[in-house]
Coordinates of C-alpha atoms in Angstrom, one line a residue:
Chain A
M1 CA 80.4 1.9 17.4
T2 CA 82.5 3.3 20.5
A3 CA 79.0 5.8 20.8
P4 CA 77.1 4.0 23.1
V5 CA 79.8 3.1 25.9
S6 CA 80.6 6.9 26.1
L7 CA 77.1 8.1 26.6
V8 CA 76.5 5.4 29.7
G9 CA 80.0 6.3 30.8
T10 CA 78.7 10.3 30.8
V11 CA 75.1 9.9 31.9
G12 CA 76.7 7.0 34.7
I13 CA 79.5 10.2 35.4
G14 CA 76.1 13.0 36.3
R15 CA 73.8 10.4 37.6
R16 CA 76.1 9.7 40.0
I17 CA 76.7 13.3 41.0
R18 CA 73.4 13.6 41.1
D19 CA 72.8 11.1 43.1
A20 CA 76.0 11.6 45.5
A21 CA 74.4 15.6 46.1
F22 CA 70.9 15.1 46.5
R23 CA 71.8 12.0 49.6
G24 CA 74.3 15.7 51.3
L25 CA 70.8 17.5 50.5
L26 CA 69.1 14.7 52.7
Y27 CA 71.7 14.8 55.2
A28 CA 71.8 18.3 55.9
A29 CA 68.1 18.4 55.3
V30 CA 68.7 16.6 58.8
G31 CA 71.6 17.7 60.6
V32 CA 69.0 21.3 60.6
A33 CA 66.4 19.9 62.2
L34 CA 68.3 17.2 64.7
G35 CA 70.8 20.2 65.2
T36 CA 68.5 22.4 65.9
L37 CA 66.4 20.7 68.5
L38 CA 69.8 19.4 69.8
V39 CA 70.2 23.2 70.7
L40 CA 67.3 24.6 72.0
L41 CA 67.5 21.3 74.0
V42 CA 70.6 22.0 75.7
D43 CA 70.5 25.6 75.7
T44 CA 67.0 25.5 77.8
V45 CA 68.7 22.0 79.8
N46 CA 71.0 24.6 81.3
Q47 CA 69.8 27.8 81.6
G48 CA 67.3 25.9 84.1
R49 CA 69.3 23.3 86.3
P50 CA 69.5 25.5 89.0
K51 CA 66.0 25.3 89.3
I52 CA 65.3 22.1 88.3
G53 CA 64.3 19.8 91.5
M54 CA 62.1 19.2 93.7
D55 CA 62.1 22.7 94.6
L56 CA 60.5 23.5 91.2
Y57 CA 57.3 21.3 92.0
R58 CA 57.5 21.6 96.6
N59 CA 56.7 25.3 95.8
F60 CA 53.7 27.8 94.1
P61 CA 53.7 30.2 91.5
S62 CA 55.3 33.6 93.4
A63 CA 55.6 37.1 92.5
R64 CA 59.4 36.6 94.2
P65 CA 61.2 34.6 92.5
A66 CA 63.2 33.1 94.8
R67 CA 60.1 30.9 96.1
A68 CA 58.6 30.7 92.8
G69 CA 57.6 27.0 91.8
I70 CA 55.4 25.2 89.4
Q71 CA 53.1 23.5 91.6
S72 CA 49.3 24.1 91.0
A73 CA 50.7 24.2 87.5
I74 CA 51.8 20.5 87.4
Y75 CA 48.2 19.4 89.2
G76 CA 46.3 22.1 86.6
S77 CA 47.7 20.2 84.4
L78 CA 46.9 16.5 85.0
W79 CA 43.6 17.7 85.8
V80 CA 43.3 18.9 82.8
V81 CA 44.5 16.4 80.4
G82 CA 43.3 13.2 82.3
L83 CA 39.5 14.5 81.8
T84 CA 40.4 15.4 78.6
A85 CA 41.4 11.5 78.4
V86 CA 38.9 10.2 79.7
M87 CA 36.3 12.3 77.7
S88 CA 37.9 12.0 74.5
L89 CA 38.8 8.5 74.3
P90 CA 35.7 6.9 74.7
L91 CA 33.8 9.6 72.2
G92 CA 36.9 9.0 69.6
V93 CA 37.3 5.5 69.7
G94 CA 33.0 5.4 69.4
T95 CA 33.1 7.2 66.7
A96 CA 35.7 4.7 65.0
V97 CA 33.8 2.5 65.4
Y98 CA 31.0 3.4 64.2
L99 CA 32.5 4.9 61.1
E100 CA 34.5 1.4 60.2
E101 CA 32.1 -1.1 61.3
Y102 CA 28.9 0.2 61.2
A103 CA 28.1 3.0 58.7
R104 CA 27.3 2.6 55.3
R105 CA 30.4 4.2 53.2
D106 CA 28.2 5.0 50.1
R107 CA 25.5 7.7 52.0
W108 CA 26.1 10.6 51.7
Y109 CA 26.0 11.8 55.7
T110 CA 28.7 9.3 56.3
R111 CA 30.5 10.6 53.6
L112 CA 29.8 14.3 55.1
I113 CA 31.3 13.3 58.8
E114 CA 34.6 11.8 57.7
L115 CA 35.2 15.1 55.8
N116 CA 33.8 17.1 58.6
I117 CA 36.8 14.8 60.5
Q118 CA 39.2 15.3 58.1
N119 CA 38.4 19.8 58.1
L120 CA 38.3 19.0 61.4
A121 CA 41.7 17.7 62.7
A122 CA 43.2 20.8 59.9
V123 CA 42.0 23.8 62.2
P124 CA 43.8 25.8 65.0
S125 CA 42.9 25.5 68.1
I126 CA 42.5 29.0 69.0
V127 CA 39.6 28.4 67.1
Y128 CA 38.5 26.0 69.4
G129 CA 39.4 27.8 71.8
I130 CA 37.1 31.0 71.0
L131 CA 34.3 28.0 70.7
G132 CA 35.2 26.5 73.6
L133 CA 34.2 30.6 75.2
A134 CA 31.7 31.1 73.5
F135 CA 29.8 27.8 74.1
I136 CA 31.5 26.2 77.1
A137 CA 32.7 28.9 80.0
R138 CA 29.5 31.3 78.2
G139 CA 27.0 31.0 77.1
P140 CA 25.0 28.3 76.4
L141 CA 27.2 26.3 79.4
G142 CA 27.9 29.1 81.3
W143 CA 30.5 27.6 83.1
G144 CA 33.5 30.1 83.3
P145 CA 37.1 29.9 83.3
T146 CA 37.7 26.6 84.9
I147 CA 38.8 22.1 84.4
R148 CA 35.9 21.5 83.2
T149 CA 34.8 24.4 80.8
A150 CA 39.6 23.6 79.4
S151 CA 39.3 19.8 79.6
L152 CA 35.9 19.6 77.6
T153 CA 37.4 22.8 74.9
L154 CA 40.5 20.2 74.7
T155 CA 38.3 17.5 73.7
L156 CA 37.3 19.0 71.6
V157 CA 40.9 19.7 69.6
V158 CA 42.1 16.1 70.0
L159 CA 38.7 14.6 68.9
P160 CA 39.7 14.6 65.2
T161 CA 43.1 12.7 65.7
V162 CA 42.1 10.3 67.9
I163 CA 39.1 9.0 65.0
I164 CA 40.9 8.8 62.3
S165 CA 43.9 7.3 64.2
S166 CA 41.7 4.3 66.2
R167 CA 39.9 4.4 62.8
E168 CA 43.8 3.4 61.1
A169 CA 43.9 0.7 64.0
L170 CA 40.6 -0.7 63.3
R171 CA 41.2 -0.7 59.4
A172 CA 44.7 -2.1 60.2
V173 CA 41.9 -5.8 61.6
P174 CA 42.2 -7.9 58.5
P175 CA 38.9 -8.5 57.2
S176 CA 39.0 -12.2 57.6
L177 CA 39.1 -11.9 61.1
R178 CA 35.3 -10.5 60.7
Q179 CA 34.6 -12.7 58.3
G180 CA 35.1 -15.5 60.3
A181 CA 33.5 -14.7 63.6
V182 CA 30.8 -13.6 61.7
A183 CA 30.5 -16.6 59.8
L184 CA 30.6 -18.3 62.9
G185 CA 27.3 -16.7 63.8
A186 CA 28.9 -13.3 65.9
T187 CA 26.7 -10.7 65.5
T188 CA 28.4 -7.6 63.8
W189 CA 29.3 -6.5 68.3
Q190 CA 30.1 -9.9 69.1
T191 CA 32.3 -9.4 66.2
V192 CA 33.3 -5.5 66.9
W193 CA 33.9 -6.2 71.3
R194 CA 35.9 -9.2 71.0
Q195 CA 37.9 -9.5 68.0
V196 CA 38.2 -6.6 66.5
L197 CA 38.9 -3.8 69.1
P198 CA 41.1 -6.4 71.3
G199 CA 42.5 -6.7 67.7
A200 CA 42.9 -2.7 67.3
A201 CA 44.2 -1.5 71.4
P202 CA 47.2 -1.8 71.0
G203 CA 47.2 1.1 67.5
I204 CA 44.0 2.8 69.4
S205 CA 46.3 3.1 72.3
T206 CA 49.4 4.5 70.6
G207 CA 47.1 7.1 69.3
S208 CA 45.8 8.4 71.9
I209 CA 48.6 9.3 73.8
L210 CA 49.7 10.6 71.4
A211 CA 46.9 12.6 70.7
V212 CA 46.2 12.9 74.5
S213 CA 49.7 14.5 74.8
R214 CA 49.9 17.6 71.9
A215 CA 46.6 18.3 74.8
L216 CA 49.1 18.8 77.6
G217 CA 51.3 20.4 75.2
E218 CA 48.6 22.5 73.9
S219 CA 48.3 26.6 75.4
A220 CA 45.9 28.6 72.5
P221 CA 43.0 27.9 73.5
L222 CA 43.4 27.6 77.8
L223 CA 44.7 31.4 77.4
L224 CA 40.7 32.3 76.2
L225 CA 39.9 29.8 78.7
G226 CA 41.7 31.9 80.8
G227 CA 44.3 29.7 82.2
L228 CA 46.5 32.7 82.2
A229 CA 46.1 33.4 86.0
F230 CA 47.9 34.2 88.3
I231 CA 47.7 30.5 90.6
S232 CA 48.7 29.7 93.6
F233 CA 46.8 27.3 94.7
N234 CA 45.9 23.2 93.9
P235 CA 43.4 22.5 92.7
P236 CA 40.5 20.7 95.6
A237 CA 40.5 16.8 95.8
G238 CA 38.0 15.1 94.3
P239 CA 34.5 16.9 92.1
A240 CA 34.6 19.9 93.7
A241 CA 37.9 20.5 90.9
L242 CA 36.1 20.4 88.4
E243 CA 34.7 23.9 88.9
S244 CA 37.8 25.0 90.4
P245 CA 40.6 27.6 88.2
Y246 CA 42.8 26.1 86.7
T247 CA 46.6 27.4 85.2
V248 CA 48.5 24.8 82.9
L249 CA 52.6 23.9 82.9
P250 CA 53.0 25.9 78.7
I251 CA 51.1 28.8 80.2
Q252 CA 53.1 28.8 82.6
V253 CA 56.1 29.1 80.6
F254 CA 54.4 31.6 79.0
Q255 CA 53.8 33.6 82.0
Y256 CA 57.5 33.0 83.7
A257 CA 58.9 33.3 80.6
T258 CA 57.0 37.0 79.3
D259 CA 58.2 38.4 83.2
A260 CA 60.7 41.2 83.2
R261 CA 63.0 40.0 85.8
Q262 CA 65.6 37.4 84.4
E263 CA 65.1 35.1 87.3
F264 CA 62.2 34.0 85.8
H265 CA 63.5 32.6 82.8
V266 CA 65.1 30.0 84.8
I267 CA 62.3 29.2 86.3
A268 CA 60.7 29.7 82.7
A269 CA 64.2 27.3 81.3
A270 CA 63.0 24.4 83.9
T271 CA 59.4 24.0 83.8
I272 CA 60.1 23.8 79.7
V273 CA 62.8 20.6 80.7
V274 CA 59.2 19.3 83.5
L275 CA 57.1 19.3 80.1
L276 CA 59.9 17.9 78.0
A277 CA 60.2 14.9 80.6
M278 CA 56.6 14.4 80.6
L279 CA 55.4 14.4 77.0
L280 CA 59.0 12.2 76.2
L281 CA 57.0 9.3 79.4
L282 CA 53.8 9.5 77.2
N283 CA 55.2 9.6 73.9
G284 CA 57.7 6.7 74.8
A285 CA 54.2 5.2 76.7
A286 CA 52.7 4.6 73.7
I287 CA 55.8 3.2 71.8
A288 CA 56.8 0.5 74.4
I289 CA 52.4 0.0 74.2
R290 CA 53.0 -0.3 70.1
N291 CA 56.9 -2.0 70.3
R292 CA 55.0 -4.5 73.1
Y293 CA 51.6 -5.2 71.9
Q294 CA 52.1 -4.3 67.9
R295 CA 51.1 -8.0 65.8
K296 CA 51.1 -9.6 62.2
W297 CA 48.1 -10.6 61.3
Chain B
M1 CA 38.4 -19.0 69.6
R2 CA 42.6 -18.8 69.8
Y3 CA 41.5 -14.9 68.4
T4 CA 39.3 -14.4 71.2
K5 CA 41.7 -15.9 73.8
H6 CA 45.0 -13.9 72.5
G7 CA 42.9 -10.7 71.6
R8 CA 41.5 -10.5 75.4
S9 CA 44.3 -12.0 76.9
R10 CA 47.5 -8.4 75.7
A11 CA 45.8 -5.7 74.0
L12 CA 43.0 -4.8 76.4
P13 CA 45.4 -4.3 79.1
A14 CA 47.8 -2.4 77.3
M15 CA 44.3 -0.1 76.4
A16 CA 43.9 -0.2 80.2
V17 CA 48.3 0.7 80.9
S18 CA 47.3 3.9 78.1
L19 CA 43.8 5.0 80.3
L20 CA 45.9 4.8 83.4
L21 CA 49.0 6.5 82.4
V22 CA 47.2 9.8 82.0
T23 CA 44.2 9.9 84.6
A24 CA 46.0 8.1 87.6
A25 CA 48.1 10.9 88.3
C26 CA 45.5 13.5 89.4
G27 CA 45.3 13.1 92.5
S28 CA 46.3 16.6 94.3
D29 CA 46.3 18.2 97.6
D30 CA 45.6 20.8 99.4
E31 CA 48.2 22.2 100.3
A32 CA 49.4 25.1 99.2
S33 CA 51.9 28.3 99.6
G34 CA 52.7 28.5 102.8
T35 CA 54.6 31.4 103.0
A36 CA 54.2 35.4 103.8
A37 CA 53.3 35.7 108.0
A38 CA 50.2 37.2 108.6
P39 CA 50.4 40.8 110.0
T40 CA 49.3 41.1 113.6
G41 CA 46.3 40.7 115.5
E42 CA 43.8 40.2 112.5
S43 CA 45.6 36.7 111.5
A44 CA 43.2 34.7 113.9
A45 CA 40.1 36.4 112.1
L46 CA 42.0 35.3 108.4
T47 CA 41.9 32.1 108.7
S48 CA 38.3 31.2 109.9
L49 CA 37.9 33.1 106.5
E50 CA 37.1 30.2 103.5
G51 CA 36.1 30.6 99.6
A52 CA 37.6 31.7 96.0
I53 CA 38.3 35.9 95.1
R54 CA 38.3 36.4 90.7
M55 CA 40.7 38.9 90.2
D56 CA 41.1 40.0 86.5
G57 CA 42.9 42.7 84.1
S58 CA 46.3 44.7 83.6
S59 CA 49.2 43.3 83.2
T60 CA 50.8 46.4 84.8
V61 CA 48.9 46.4 87.9
A62 CA 48.7 42.7 88.0
P63 CA 53.5 42.0 90.0
V64 CA 51.6 43.9 92.5
M65 CA 48.5 41.9 93.4
K66 CA 49.9 39.0 93.0
V67 CA 52.0 40.0 95.9
A68 CA 49.3 40.7 97.9
A69 CA 46.8 37.3 97.1
E70 CA 50.2 35.4 97.8
D71 CA 50.4 37.2 101.2
F72 CA 46.8 37.2 101.6
Q73 CA 46.2 33.6 100.5
S74 CA 48.7 32.6 103.4
A75 CA 47.2 35.5 106.0
T76 CA 44.5 32.1 105.8
G77 CA 46.4 29.1 106.0
N78 CA 44.7 29.2 102.3
G79 CA 41.4 29.2 103.2
V80 CA 40.7 31.7 100.7
T81 CA 42.2 31.0 96.9
V82 CA 43.5 34.5 95.1
T83 CA 43.3 33.8 90.7
V84 CA 44.5 37.3 88.9
G85 CA 44.5 37.3 85.7
V86 CA 45.9 39.0 83.0
S87 CA 44.1 39.6 80.4
G88 CA 44.8 44.1 80.4
T89 CA 42.8 46.3 81.6
G90 CA 40.6 46.7 78.7
G91 CA 39.9 42.9 78.8
G92 CA 39.5 42.5 82.5
F93 CA 36.3 45.1 82.8
E94 CA 35.2 43.2 79.8
K95 CA 35.2 40.1 82.3
F96 CA 34.6 42.4 85.7
C97 CA 31.6 44.4 84.4
R98 CA 29.5 40.5 83.3
G99 CA 29.9 39.9 87.2
E100 CA 32.8 37.3 86.1
T101 CA 35.1 38.8 88.2
D102 CA 34.9 40.1 92.0
I103 CA 37.9 42.8 91.6
S104 CA 39.4 44.4 88.6
N105 CA 42.6 45.9 87.5
A106 CA 43.6 49.3 86.0
S107 CA 46.5 51.8 85.2
R108 CA 43.3 53.5 83.6
P109 CA 40.2 55.3 85.4
I110 CA 36.9 52.8 83.8
K111 CA 35.7 54.4 80.2
G112 CA 31.9 56.1 80.1
G113 CA 31.3 55.5 75.7
T114 CA 28.8 57.7 73.9
P115 CA 25.1 56.8 73.4
D116 CA 25.9 55.5 70.5
K117 CA 28.7 53.5 71.1
P118 CA 28.5 52.2 74.9
G119 CA 31.5 52.0 76.9
E120 CA 32.5 49.9 80.1
K121 CA 30.7 51.9 81.8
E122 CA 27.5 51.3 80.6
A123 CA 28.0 47.9 80.0
C124 CA 28.8 47.5 84.0
A125 CA 25.7 49.5 84.5
A126 CA 23.4 47.1 81.9
N127 CA 24.3 43.9 84.5
G128 CA 24.3 46.2 87.6
I129 CA 27.6 45.9 88.2
E130 CA 28.3 48.9 91.4
Y131 CA 31.8 49.6 92.0
A132 CA 34.0 51.2 94.4
E133 CA 37.3 52.6 92.8
L134 CA 40.5 52.3 94.5
Q135 CA 43.4 53.8 93.0
V136 CA 46.6 50.6 94.4
A137 CA 49.5 51.8 93.7
N138 CA 52.0 55.2 91.5
D139 CA 53.1 53.4 89.0
A140 CA 55.3 54.9 85.4
L141 CA 55.5 55.1 82.7
S142 CA 59.3 55.8 80.8
V143 CA 60.7 56.8 77.5
I144 CA 63.9 54.3 77.4
V145 CA 67.1 55.2 74.6
N146 CA 69.7 52.7 74.3
P147 CA 73.3 53.5 76.5
E148 CA 74.9 54.3 74.0
N149 CA 72.6 57.2 72.9
T150 CA 74.7 59.8 74.6
W151 CA 72.6 62.9 73.0
A152 CA 68.9 62.4 74.5
R153 CA 69.1 62.4 78.2
C154 CA 66.3 64.6 78.8
L155 CA 63.2 64.7 76.7
T156 CA 59.9 67.8 76.6
M157 CA 56.9 66.3 75.8
G158 CA 57.2 68.1 72.7
H159 CA 60.6 66.0 71.2
L160 CA 58.3 63.2 72.2
E161 CA 55.1 64.6 70.1
K162 CA 57.4 65.0 67.7
M163 CA 59.0 61.1 67.3
W164 CA 55.1 59.6 68.0
R165 CA 52.7 61.6 66.5
P166 CA 50.8 59.6 63.8
D167 CA 51.3 62.1 60.9
A168 CA 54.6 62.4 59.8
P169 CA 56.5 62.2 63.0
V170 CA 60.0 62.8 62.6
G171 CA 61.8 60.5 61.7
N172 CA 65.4 61.4 62.2
W173 CA 66.9 62.7 65.0
K174 CA 68.1 65.9 64.0
D175 CA 64.4 66.6 63.3
V176 CA 63.8 66.4 66.9
D177 CA 66.5 68.9 68.2
P178 CA 69.0 70.3 66.0
A179 CA 71.2 69.8 68.5
F180 CA 70.7 66.0 67.9
P181 CA 73.1 63.4 65.9
D182 CA 72.2 62.1 62.7
K183 CA 70.7 58.6 63.0
P184 CA 67.3 57.2 62.8
V185 CA 64.9 57.0 64.8
K186 CA 63.4 53.5 65.2
R187 CA 60.1 53.7 67.6
F188 CA 59.2 50.2 69.7
G189 CA 57.1 50.4 72.4
A190 CA 53.8 48.2 75.0
G191 CA 51.4 46.8 72.3
T192 CA 47.6 48.4 71.4
D193 CA 46.1 46.3 74.5
S194 CA 47.4 47.7 77.1
G195 CA 47.0 50.3 79.2
T196 CA 50.1 51.3 79.5
F197 CA 49.4 51.9 75.3
D198 CA 46.2 53.7 76.6
Y199 CA 48.4 55.9 77.9
F200 CA 51.1 57.0 76.8
T201 CA 49.4 57.8 73.8
E202 CA 47.4 59.7 75.7
A203 CA 50.2 62.2 77.0
V204 CA 51.9 62.1 74.2
N205 CA 49.7 62.6 71.9
G206 CA 46.6 64.4 73.6
K207 CA 44.3 61.3 72.7
G208 CA 44.3 57.3 73.5
G209 CA 45.5 54.8 71.1
V210 CA 46.5 57.7 68.3
V211 CA 49.6 56.8 67.7
T212 CA 52.4 56.9 64.0
K213 CA 51.9 53.4 62.3
D214 CA 55.7 53.5 62.2
Y215 CA 56.5 51.8 65.6
N216 CA 57.4 48.0 67.0
P217 CA 54.2 47.2 69.4
S218 CA 54.7 44.2 71.8
E219 CA 52.4 43.8 74.9
D220 CA 55.5 41.7 75.8
D221 CA 58.2 44.5 77.7
N222 CA 61.6 42.7 77.0
V223 CA 60.7 42.6 73.1
T224 CA 60.6 46.5 74.2
I225 CA 63.7 46.3 75.7
T226 CA 65.4 43.7 73.3
G227 CA 64.6 46.1 70.4
V228 CA 65.8 49.8 72.9
A229 CA 68.9 48.7 73.7
G230 CA 70.1 46.0 70.2
D231 CA 69.5 50.3 68.0
E232 CA 71.7 53.2 69.1
G233 CA 68.5 55.2 67.7
A234 CA 65.8 53.5 69.4
I235 CA 63.4 54.8 71.6
G236 CA 60.7 53.2 73.4
F237 CA 57.9 53.1 76.3
L238 CA 56.2 50.4 78.7
G239 CA 56.1 50.5 83.3
L240 CA 58.8 52.9 85.1
S241 CA 59.1 49.0 87.2
Y242 CA 60.4 47.7 83.7
A243 CA 63.0 49.9 82.8
L244 CA 64.4 49.6 86.5
E245 CA 64.6 46.4 86.3
N246 CA 66.5 46.4 83.2
K247 CA 69.2 49.8 83.4
S248 CA 72.4 48.3 83.0
K249 CA 70.7 47.6 78.9
V250 CA 68.8 50.6 78.7
T251 CA 68.7 54.5 79.8
A252 CA 65.2 56.6 81.3
V253 CA 65.6 59.2 80.4
Q254 CA 64.4 62.2 82.2
I255 CA 61.2 63.8 80.8
D256 CA 61.1 67.3 81.1
G257 CA 56.5 68.5 81.2
G258 CA 57.1 71.9 81.0
N259 CA 58.5 72.5 85.3
G260 CA 62.4 71.2 83.9
C261 CA 63.9 67.9 83.6
V262 CA 63.2 65.8 86.5
T263 CA 63.9 62.4 86.5
P264 CA 61.9 58.8 86.7
N265 CA 61.9 57.7 90.6
A266 CA 59.5 56.9 93.6
E267 CA 59.6 59.9 95.0
T268 CA 59.0 62.3 91.8
V269 CA 56.5 60.3 90.9
Q270 CA 54.8 60.0 94.4
S271 CA 54.7 63.7 94.1
G272 CA 53.5 64.2 90.8
A273 CA 56.7 66.3 89.7
Y274 CA 57.4 63.6 87.1
A275 CA 54.1 64.8 85.3
P276 CA 52.6 63.5 83.0
L277 CA 54.4 60.2 82.3
G278 CA 53.7 59.2 86.3
R279 CA 49.8 57.7 86.4
P280 CA 48.1 56.2 89.6
L281 CA 46.4 52.3 89.0
F282 CA 43.5 51.0 90.3
V283 CA 41.6 48.4 91.7
Y284 CA 38.0 48.1 91.2
V285 CA 35.8 46.7 93.8
S286 CA 32.5 45.2 92.7
T287 CA 30.3 46.5 95.6
K288 CA 28.3 42.7 95.5
A289 CA 31.7 40.9 95.6
A290 CA 32.5 42.9 98.3
A291 CA 29.5 41.7 101.1
R292 CA 31.3 38.0 101.3
P293 CA 33.9 39.0 104.2
E294 CA 36.6 37.3 102.3
V295 CA 36.6 40.2 99.5
K296 CA 36.3 42.5 102.2
A297 CA 38.7 40.9 103.9
F298 CA 41.3 41.2 101.0
V299 CA 40.6 45.2 100.3
E300 CA 41.9 45.5 104.2
Y301 CA 44.5 43.6 104.3
Y302 CA 45.6 45.6 100.7
F303 CA 46.4 49.1 102.4
D304 CA 46.8 47.4 106.1
N305 CA 50.1 46.4 103.9
V306 CA 49.9 48.5 101.0
D307 CA 54.4 49.8 101.6
A308 CA 54.9 46.0 101.5
I309 CA 53.4 45.2 98.9
T310 CA 54.1 47.8 96.4
K311 CA 57.7 47.9 97.3
E312 CA 57.9 44.2 97.1
A313 CA 56.4 44.7 93.5
L314 CA 58.6 47.4 92.7
F315 CA 56.3 50.0 92.2
V316 CA 55.8 53.1 94.1
A317 CA 54.0 53.7 97.4
L318 CA 51.1 55.6 97.9
T319 CA 51.1 59.1 99.6
A320 CA 49.6 59.4 102.8
E321 CA 46.8 61.2 101.4
Q322 CA 46.6 58.6 98.5
K323 CA 46.3 56.1 100.7
Q324 CA 43.3 58.2 103.0
K325 CA 41.9 58.4 100.0
A326 CA 41.2 54.8 98.6
L327 CA 39.9 54.0 102.0
D328 CA 37.2 57.0 101.8
A329 CA 36.2 55.7 98.9
A330 CA 36.5 51.7 100.1
E331 CA 34.4 53.5 102.8
A332 CA 32.0 55.2 101.4
A333 CA 30.8 52.0 99.0
G334 CA 30.5 50.7 102.2
I335 CA 33.7 48.3 101.7

């Protein structure tokens, strides 16, 4: 009986070939993704190099390429994103705590809320922009094209992400911890505040930072909300900034990149590098926090 | 007990750090661009001004107003901040007539509607917005072709109409004019939201907004330039300043509007010889807003420095008569 041996042999060769082919395909996929990214990065850095420096920060957007910079866009971004974080984190974490720790999962309204949050996370941000234009910039609130309008709209954009990532983090805290606390006579509030939240904090922080960095790169809704403007002044320091017009880095990139003059394209590239650096900083912080504080249960 | 201590001491700082990261850096200062010097004599009065001016509208007018805004802002020692939005002429009027902006930039006059379809004038009237129309610069549309296009050096309006009319536009250069070679026509141009589009279609096809569907529209003039630069048989239209900025990539053709071939440049636009593709650019100033000293000062500042500003922004300056007409209109509106 030699047949089984030969059969195994043929199948084996076919498998090995398929295995190698599939492996090659996967490497190719990774290579295409990383290669494209690398080419884009190198090209952008090269193009922007002449303008990367303190002058980019010192100068304001200008109609004259020689003294055009991005200071007002940097401050605009910091204000908008900072306020977005301040509004979205308590709301998002609060919602997550309610859904994970308090809500009764068998109730129809709980399921409705959960379904809606999942759906909202997938809604394109421009739709939030239209919502913001109708109800925040105009309509009931009528805040106009101001920083608070932008922040509140971006809060709506990132809120589902914050909620979902916070829920994941809360779910990763083992139930035994909650049971232990309750067994020792703690109320739900005490259990959540003293046991569950501290345990989930690294996960919540990581998810929140990633959500906030999305807000930093977001431009579509802000195009509708007055971000697309020539602004060569910073928001005032203090609460007055809330009602100030603004521009942000991604939109500044758009403005410089669409200008007919080549000199502005260099500034656009340099601005992209600044934006990337800020995003990397945020994402790096997220990774650092995760590595530093992550716990194995 | 162990968990409590552990959790508090290590995890809460982590949360605090994450919050700090995004909020701590939000300090700001009032400093703004300390650039161009104020004009003589007025500097003292200008530096005492405070406030904010909001402008929006045409992306064609924006470059002029950006220069004006930047210089005026520094002339007031940054006491007055000027915002220049670029929503397009129509988008600008929409905001202007809602009372959201003080000044609206426009590359065409404000439109009136019909009783069943109200236009921009009616929208302004409904909200009690009164305004003065002031010409701030001259602009010209230019028709551009590929540098390798050796045949189309001068096109008549008839040629353009043949290529751009809505019904059965000519698809080959040899059908545009028997003297032209056998090459397909590829069309590029400003997108339908731009004043440039409205103006070109009105000048060429007699009715604004009416044009062949067989062309590549883009709000980004660079796309038009790249498209025309990449195809020998391409033709496109955009603002003159963009065409002159990109002389190395595209050729701006002469236009025969009935009185012989005219080269598009500052002189021919100002003199009106480059008709019908030369056009005036406007700002609409709300008279209510102009009651505010900073808005009034901005308008005055603009016309005091109009030559320098238009030159810096690569537009065609106003002639003496045009400037006087604008000043009279401002005066009449009490600005």
